[in-house]
mmCIF file of C-alpha atoms in Angstrom:
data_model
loop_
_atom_site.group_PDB
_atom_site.id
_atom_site.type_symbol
_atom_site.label_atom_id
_atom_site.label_comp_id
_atom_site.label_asym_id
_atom_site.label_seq_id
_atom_site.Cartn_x
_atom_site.Cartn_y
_atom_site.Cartn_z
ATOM 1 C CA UNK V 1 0.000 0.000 0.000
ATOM 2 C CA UNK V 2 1.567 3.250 -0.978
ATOM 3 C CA UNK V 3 1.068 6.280 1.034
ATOM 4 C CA UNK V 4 0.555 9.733 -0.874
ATOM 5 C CA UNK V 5 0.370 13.202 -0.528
ATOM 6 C CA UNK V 6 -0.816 16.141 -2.420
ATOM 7 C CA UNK V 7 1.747 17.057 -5.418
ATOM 8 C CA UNK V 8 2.643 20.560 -5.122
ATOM 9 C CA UNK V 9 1.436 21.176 -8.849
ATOM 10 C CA UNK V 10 -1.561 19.587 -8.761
ATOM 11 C CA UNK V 11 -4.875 19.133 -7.379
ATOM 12 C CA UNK V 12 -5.215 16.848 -3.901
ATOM 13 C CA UNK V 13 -6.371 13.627 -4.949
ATOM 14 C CA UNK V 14 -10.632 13.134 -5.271
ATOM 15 C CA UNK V 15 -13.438 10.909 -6.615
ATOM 16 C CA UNK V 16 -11.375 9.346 -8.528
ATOM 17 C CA UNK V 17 -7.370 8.262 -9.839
ATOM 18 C CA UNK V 18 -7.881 8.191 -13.310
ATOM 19 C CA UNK V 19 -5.705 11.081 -14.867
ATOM 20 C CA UNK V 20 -2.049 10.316 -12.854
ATOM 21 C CA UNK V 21 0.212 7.716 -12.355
ATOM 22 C CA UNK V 22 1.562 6.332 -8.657
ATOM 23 C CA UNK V 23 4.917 7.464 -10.301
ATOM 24 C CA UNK V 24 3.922 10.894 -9.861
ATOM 25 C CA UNK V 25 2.746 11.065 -6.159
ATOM 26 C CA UNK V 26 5.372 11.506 -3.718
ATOM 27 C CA UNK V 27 5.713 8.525 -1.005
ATOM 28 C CA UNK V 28 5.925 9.725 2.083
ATOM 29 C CA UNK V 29 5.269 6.561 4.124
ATOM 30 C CA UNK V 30 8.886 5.577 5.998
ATOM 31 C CA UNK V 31 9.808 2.077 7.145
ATOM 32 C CA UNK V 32 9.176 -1.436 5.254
ATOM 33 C CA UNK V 33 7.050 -0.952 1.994
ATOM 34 C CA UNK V 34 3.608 -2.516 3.253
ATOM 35 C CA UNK V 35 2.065 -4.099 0.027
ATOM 36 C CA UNK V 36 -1.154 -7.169 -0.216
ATOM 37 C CA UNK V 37 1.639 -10.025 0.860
ATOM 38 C CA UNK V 38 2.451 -8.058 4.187
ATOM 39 C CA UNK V 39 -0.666 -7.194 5.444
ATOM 40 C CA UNK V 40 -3.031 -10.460 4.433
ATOM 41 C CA UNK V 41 -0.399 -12.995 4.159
ATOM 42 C CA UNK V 42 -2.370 -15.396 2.716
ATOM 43 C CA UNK V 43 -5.556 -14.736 4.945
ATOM 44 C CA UNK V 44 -8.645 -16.194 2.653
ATOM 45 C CA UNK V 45 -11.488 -14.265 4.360
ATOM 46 C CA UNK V 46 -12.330 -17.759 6.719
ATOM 47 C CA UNK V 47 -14.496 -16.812 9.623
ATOM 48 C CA UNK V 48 -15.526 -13.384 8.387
ATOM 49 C CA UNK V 49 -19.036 -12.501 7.287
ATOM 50 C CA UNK V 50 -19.278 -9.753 4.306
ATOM 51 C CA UNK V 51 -22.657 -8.474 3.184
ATOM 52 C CA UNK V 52 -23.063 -7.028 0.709
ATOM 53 C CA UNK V 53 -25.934 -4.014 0.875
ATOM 54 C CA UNK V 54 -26.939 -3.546 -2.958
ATOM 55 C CA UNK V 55 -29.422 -4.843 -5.927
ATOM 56 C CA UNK V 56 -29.528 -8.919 -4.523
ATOM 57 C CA UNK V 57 -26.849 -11.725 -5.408
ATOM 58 C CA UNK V 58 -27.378 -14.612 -8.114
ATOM 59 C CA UNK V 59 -26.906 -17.575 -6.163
ATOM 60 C CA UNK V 60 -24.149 -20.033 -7.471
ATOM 61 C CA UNK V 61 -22.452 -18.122 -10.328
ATOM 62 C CA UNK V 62 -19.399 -19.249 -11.043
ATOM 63 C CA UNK V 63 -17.301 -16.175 -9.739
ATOM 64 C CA UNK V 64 -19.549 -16.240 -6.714
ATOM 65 C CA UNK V 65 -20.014 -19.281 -5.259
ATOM 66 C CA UNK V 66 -22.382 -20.065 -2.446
ATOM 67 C CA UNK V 67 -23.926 -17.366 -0.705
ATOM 68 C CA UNK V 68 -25.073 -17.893 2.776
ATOM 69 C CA UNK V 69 -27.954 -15.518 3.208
ATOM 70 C CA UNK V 70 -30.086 -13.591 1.191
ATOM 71 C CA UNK V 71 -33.190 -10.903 2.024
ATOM 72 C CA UNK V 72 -34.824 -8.359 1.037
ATOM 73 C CA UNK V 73 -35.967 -4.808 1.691
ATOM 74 C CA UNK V 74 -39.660 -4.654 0.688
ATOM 75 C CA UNK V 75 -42.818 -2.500 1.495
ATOM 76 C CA UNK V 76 -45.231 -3.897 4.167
ATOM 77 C CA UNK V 77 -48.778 -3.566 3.827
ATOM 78 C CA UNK V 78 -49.176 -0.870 5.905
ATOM 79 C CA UNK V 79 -46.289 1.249 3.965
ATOM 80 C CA UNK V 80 -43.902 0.426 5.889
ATOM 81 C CA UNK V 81 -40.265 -1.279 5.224
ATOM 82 C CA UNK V 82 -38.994 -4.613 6.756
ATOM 83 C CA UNK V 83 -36.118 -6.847 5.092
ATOM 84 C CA UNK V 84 -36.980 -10.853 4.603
ATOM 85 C CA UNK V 85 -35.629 -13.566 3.546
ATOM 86 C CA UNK V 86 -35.570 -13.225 0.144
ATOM 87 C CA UNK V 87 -34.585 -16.064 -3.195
ATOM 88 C CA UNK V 88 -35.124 -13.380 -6.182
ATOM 89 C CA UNK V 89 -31.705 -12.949 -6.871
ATOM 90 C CA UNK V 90 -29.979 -9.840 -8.313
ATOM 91 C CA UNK V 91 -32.453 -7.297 -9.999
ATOM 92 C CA UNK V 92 -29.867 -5.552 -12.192
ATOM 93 C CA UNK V 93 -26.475 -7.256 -11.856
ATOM 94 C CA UNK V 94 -24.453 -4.585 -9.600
ATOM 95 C CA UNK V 95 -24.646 -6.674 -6.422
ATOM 96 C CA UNK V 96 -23.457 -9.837 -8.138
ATOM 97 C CA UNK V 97 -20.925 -8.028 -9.731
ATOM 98 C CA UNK V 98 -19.284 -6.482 -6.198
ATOM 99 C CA UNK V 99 -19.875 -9.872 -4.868
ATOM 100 C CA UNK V 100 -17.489 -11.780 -7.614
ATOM 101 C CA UNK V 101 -15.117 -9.352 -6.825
ATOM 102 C CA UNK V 102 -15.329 -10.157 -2.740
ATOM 103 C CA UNK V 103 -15.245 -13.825 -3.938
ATOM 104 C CA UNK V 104 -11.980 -13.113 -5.949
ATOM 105 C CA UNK V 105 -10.201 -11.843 -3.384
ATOM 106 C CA UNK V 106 -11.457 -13.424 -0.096
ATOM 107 C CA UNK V 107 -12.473 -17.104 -1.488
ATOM 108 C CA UNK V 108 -13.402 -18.884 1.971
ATOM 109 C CA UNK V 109 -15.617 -15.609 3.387
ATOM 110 C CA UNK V 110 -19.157 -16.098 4.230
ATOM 111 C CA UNK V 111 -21.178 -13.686 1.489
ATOM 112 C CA UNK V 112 -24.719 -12.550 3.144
ATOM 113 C CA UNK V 113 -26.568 -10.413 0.600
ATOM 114 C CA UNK V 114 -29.645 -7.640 1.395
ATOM 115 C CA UNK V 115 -31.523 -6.011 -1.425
ATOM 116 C CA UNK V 116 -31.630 -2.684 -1.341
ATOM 117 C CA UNK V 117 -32.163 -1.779 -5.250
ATOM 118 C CA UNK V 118 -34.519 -2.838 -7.533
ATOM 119 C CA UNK V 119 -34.417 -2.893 -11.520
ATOM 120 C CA UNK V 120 -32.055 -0.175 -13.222
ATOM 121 C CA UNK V 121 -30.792 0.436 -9.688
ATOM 122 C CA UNK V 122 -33.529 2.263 -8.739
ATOM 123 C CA UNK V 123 -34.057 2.421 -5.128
ATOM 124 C CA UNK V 124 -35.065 5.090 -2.406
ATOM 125 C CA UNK V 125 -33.115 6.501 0.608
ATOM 126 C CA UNK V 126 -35.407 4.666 3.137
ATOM 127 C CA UNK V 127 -34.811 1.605 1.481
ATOM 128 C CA UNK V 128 -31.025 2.089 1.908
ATOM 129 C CA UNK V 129 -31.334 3.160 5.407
ATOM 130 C CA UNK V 130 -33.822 -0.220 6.176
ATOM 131 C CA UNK V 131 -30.930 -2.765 4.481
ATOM 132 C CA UNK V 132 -28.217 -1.005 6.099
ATOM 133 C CA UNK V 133 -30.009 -0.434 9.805
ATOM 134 C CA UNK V 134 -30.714 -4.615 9.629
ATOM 135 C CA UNK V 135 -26.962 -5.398 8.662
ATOM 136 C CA UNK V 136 -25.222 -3.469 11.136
ATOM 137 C CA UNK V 137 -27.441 -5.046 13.678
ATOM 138 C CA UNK V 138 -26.643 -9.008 12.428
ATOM 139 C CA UNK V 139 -23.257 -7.896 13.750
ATOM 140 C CA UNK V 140 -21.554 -8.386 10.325
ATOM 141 C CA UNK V 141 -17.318 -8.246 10.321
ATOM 142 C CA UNK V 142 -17.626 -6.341 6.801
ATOM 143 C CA UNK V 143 -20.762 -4.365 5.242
ATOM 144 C CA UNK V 144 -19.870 -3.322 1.400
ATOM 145 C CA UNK V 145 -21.724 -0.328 0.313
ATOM 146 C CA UNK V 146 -20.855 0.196 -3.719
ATOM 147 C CA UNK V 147 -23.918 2.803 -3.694
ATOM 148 C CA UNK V 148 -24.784 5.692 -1.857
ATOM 149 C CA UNK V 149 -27.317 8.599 -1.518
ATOM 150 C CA UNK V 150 -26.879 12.436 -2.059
ATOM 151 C CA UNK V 151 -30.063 13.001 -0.066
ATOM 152 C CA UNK V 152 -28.881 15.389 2.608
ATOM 153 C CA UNK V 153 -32.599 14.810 4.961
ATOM 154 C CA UNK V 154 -30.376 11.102 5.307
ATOM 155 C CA UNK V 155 -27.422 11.748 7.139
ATOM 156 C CA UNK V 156 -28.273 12.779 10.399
ATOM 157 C CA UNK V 157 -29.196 8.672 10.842
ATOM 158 C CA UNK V 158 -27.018 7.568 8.174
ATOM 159 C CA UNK V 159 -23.934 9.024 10.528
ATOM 160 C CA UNK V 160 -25.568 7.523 13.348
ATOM 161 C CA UNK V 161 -25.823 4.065 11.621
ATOM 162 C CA UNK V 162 -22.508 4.442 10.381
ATOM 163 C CA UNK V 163 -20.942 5.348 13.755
ATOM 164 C CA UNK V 164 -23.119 2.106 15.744
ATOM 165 C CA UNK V 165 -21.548 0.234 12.986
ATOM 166 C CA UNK V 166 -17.989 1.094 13.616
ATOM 167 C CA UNK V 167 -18.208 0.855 17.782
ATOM 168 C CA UNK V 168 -19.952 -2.819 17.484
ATOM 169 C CA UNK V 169 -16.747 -3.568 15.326
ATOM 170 C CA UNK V 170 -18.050 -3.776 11.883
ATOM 171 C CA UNK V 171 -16.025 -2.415 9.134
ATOM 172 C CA UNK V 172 -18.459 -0.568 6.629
ATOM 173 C CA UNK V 173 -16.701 0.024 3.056
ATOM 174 C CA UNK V 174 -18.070 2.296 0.648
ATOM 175 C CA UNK V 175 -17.325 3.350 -2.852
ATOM 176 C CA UNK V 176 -17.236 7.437 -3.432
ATOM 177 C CA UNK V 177 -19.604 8.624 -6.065
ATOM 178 C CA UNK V 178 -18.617 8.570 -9.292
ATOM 179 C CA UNK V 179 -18.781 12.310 -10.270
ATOM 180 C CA UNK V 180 -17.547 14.585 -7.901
ATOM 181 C CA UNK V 181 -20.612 15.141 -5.220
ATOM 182 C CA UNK V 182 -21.463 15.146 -1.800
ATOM 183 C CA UNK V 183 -23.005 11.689 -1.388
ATOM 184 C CA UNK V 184 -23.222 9.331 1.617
ATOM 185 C CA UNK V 185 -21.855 7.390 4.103
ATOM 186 C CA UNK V 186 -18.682 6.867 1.928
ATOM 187 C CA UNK V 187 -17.914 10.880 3.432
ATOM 188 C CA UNK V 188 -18.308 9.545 6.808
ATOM 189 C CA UNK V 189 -14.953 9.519 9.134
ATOM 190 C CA UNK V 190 -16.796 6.115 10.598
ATOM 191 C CA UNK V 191 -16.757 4.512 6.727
ATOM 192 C CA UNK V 192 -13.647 3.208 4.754
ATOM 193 C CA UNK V 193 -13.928 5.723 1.147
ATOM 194 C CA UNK V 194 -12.630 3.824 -1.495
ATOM 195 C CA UNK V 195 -12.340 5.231 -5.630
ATOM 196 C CA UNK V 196 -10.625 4.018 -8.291
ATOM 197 C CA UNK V 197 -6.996 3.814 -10.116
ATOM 198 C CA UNK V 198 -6.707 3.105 -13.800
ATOM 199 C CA UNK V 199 -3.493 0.854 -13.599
ATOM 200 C CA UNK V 200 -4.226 -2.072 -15.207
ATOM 201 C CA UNK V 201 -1.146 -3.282 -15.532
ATOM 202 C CA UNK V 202 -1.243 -4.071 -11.635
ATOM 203 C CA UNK V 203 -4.521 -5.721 -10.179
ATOM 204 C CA UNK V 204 -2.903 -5.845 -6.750
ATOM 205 C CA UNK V 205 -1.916 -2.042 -6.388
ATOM 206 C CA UNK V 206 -4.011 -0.358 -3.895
ATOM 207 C CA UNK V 207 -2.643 3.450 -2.771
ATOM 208 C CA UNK V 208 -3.964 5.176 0.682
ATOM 209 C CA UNK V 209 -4.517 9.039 0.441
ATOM 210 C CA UNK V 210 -3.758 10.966 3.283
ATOM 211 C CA UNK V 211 -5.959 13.688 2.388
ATOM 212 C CA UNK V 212 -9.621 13.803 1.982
ATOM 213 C CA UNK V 213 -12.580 13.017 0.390
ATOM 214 C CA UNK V 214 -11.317 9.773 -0.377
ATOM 215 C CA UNK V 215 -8.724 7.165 1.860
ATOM 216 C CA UNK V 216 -8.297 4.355 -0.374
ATOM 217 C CA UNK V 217 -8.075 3.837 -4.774
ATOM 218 C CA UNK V 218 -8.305 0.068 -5.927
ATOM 219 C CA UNK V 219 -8.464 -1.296 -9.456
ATOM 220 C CA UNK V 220 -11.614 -0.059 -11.172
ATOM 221 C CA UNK V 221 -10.852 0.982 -14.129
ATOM 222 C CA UNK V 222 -12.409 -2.299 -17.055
ATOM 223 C CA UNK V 223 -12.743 -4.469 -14.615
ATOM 224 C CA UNK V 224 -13.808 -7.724 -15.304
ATOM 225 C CA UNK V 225 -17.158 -8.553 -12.804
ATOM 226 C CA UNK V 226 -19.549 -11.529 -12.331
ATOM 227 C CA UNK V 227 -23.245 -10.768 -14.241
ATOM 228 C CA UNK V 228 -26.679 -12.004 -14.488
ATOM 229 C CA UNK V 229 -27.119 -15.314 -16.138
ATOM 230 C CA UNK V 230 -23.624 -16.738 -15.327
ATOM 231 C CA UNK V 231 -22.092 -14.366 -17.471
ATOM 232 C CA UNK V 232 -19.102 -11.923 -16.471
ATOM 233 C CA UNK V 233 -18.913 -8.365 -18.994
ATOM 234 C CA UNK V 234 -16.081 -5.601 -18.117
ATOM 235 C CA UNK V 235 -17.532 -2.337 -16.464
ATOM 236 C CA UNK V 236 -15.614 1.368 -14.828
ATOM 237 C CA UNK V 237 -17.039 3.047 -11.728
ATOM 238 C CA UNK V 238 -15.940 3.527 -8.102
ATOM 239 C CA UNK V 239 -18.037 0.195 -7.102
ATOM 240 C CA UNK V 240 -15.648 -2.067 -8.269
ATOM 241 C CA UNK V 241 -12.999 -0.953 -6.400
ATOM 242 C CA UNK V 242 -14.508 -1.433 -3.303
ATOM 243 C CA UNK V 243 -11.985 -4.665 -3.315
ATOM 244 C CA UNK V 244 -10.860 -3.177 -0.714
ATOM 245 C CA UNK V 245 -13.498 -4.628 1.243
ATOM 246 C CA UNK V 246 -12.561 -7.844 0.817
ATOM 247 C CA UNK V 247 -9.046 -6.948 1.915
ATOM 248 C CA UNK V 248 -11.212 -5.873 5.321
ATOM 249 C CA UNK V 249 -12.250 -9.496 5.319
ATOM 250 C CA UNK V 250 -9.251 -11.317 4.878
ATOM 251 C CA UNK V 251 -7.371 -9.241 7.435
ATOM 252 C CA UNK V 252 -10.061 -8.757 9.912
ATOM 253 C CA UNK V 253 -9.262 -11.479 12.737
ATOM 254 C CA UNK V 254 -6.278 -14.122 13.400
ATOM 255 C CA UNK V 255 -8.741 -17.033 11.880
ATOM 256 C CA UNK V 256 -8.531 -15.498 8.204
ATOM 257 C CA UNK V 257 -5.071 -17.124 8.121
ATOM 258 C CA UNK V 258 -3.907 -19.761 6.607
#
């Protein structure tokens, strides 16, 4: 992991790292270079439970595997919210697609999955709040968030969600928005930010950034991600890099180890 800091010359680092090179960030970080070898050391993700808040998982694609849980957010009939168990699957593909890319990097992790989007990712803030409110309180090691909300009446109890989360020792990762807004939780101190790099060249590079909005960058630049149907297609945004989550998993307590 390379630490950076803002180049004299240039902007400080933001939604995104797609117009620089790591060559051309100073590294100010002093000691032993810490890279993917030094901090997981081949941790698989055993033991730890990642859900994945988004649009549903398709159960037993190939780049997925076996997920262990799977509900729903859905209206009640008196117009209210409540999550159930759910077996509909993914509605658009964007959950199964983060969840391939969990699956990639932290193979023996327990993936729990909570529908939060519906067809053409269409979804509401409530609905967000609902999934998120019942994950944080199944006690989850790792909650991946590759959506968010620019909804400002939200973040009062998004914070507060956000902040529960992080005392009852559950890492929450979310991707930044992909155009430079406000959006949220990913802006929360509570929530690990992660964007993208366009470095294809090197799948494992991941780069900290000192300075805010966002901490982390991770491949997510034509990625290659699980779809609907069994089928995989290559796709850009911020939500694919949130590999970093799984990097949350396979690090997150002595059992991910060997």
């Amino acid at each position: 992991m390379t630490a950076t800091t803002q180049a004299r010359e240039r902007p400080a680092l933001t939604w995104r790292l797609v117009d620089r090179t790591p060559a051309e960030l100073p590294v100010v970080a002093d000691g032993e270079r810490i890279g993917p070898e030094w901090a997981w050391g081949g941790a698989t993700g055993r033991s730890v439970r990642v859900c994945i808040v988004d649009s549903g998982v398709e159960r037993d694609h190939p780049l997925v595997g076996p997920v262990d849980g799977s509900w729903a957010v859905v209206k009640t009939a008196a117009g209210g919210l409540e999550v159930v168990e759910s077996e509909a699957g993914d509605a658009c593909g964007h959950g199964t697609a983060c969840a391939g890319i969990v699956r990639r990097t932290a193979p023996d992790c327990g993936l729990h999955s909570v529908r939060v989007l519906g067809e053409h990712f269409s979804g509401t803030g409530d609905m967000l709040l609902a999934g998120l409110r019942w994950a944080v309180g199944q006690g989850f090691e790792v909650i991946n968030m590759s959506l968010s909300t620019t909804r400002v009446r939200f973040v009062e109890e998004l914070r507060a969600l956000t902040d529960e989360a992080y005392f009852r020792g559950s890492v929450i990762v979310a991707s930044a928005h992909n155009t430079p807004v406000e959006s949220f939780p990913w802006r929360f101190a509570s929530v690990i930010s992660v964007g993208s790099h366009h470095e294809e060249a090197d799948p494992e590079m991941y780069l900290y950034n000192p300075l805010p909005p966002v901490e982390f960058f991770a491949p997510g630049q034509n990625v290659q991600v699980a779809w609907l149907g069994g089928r995989t297609i290559r796709s850009t945004g911020n939500s694919f890099a949130t590999r970093s989550s799984p990097g949350c998993a396979r690090a997150s307590c002595p059992n991910t180890r060997g």
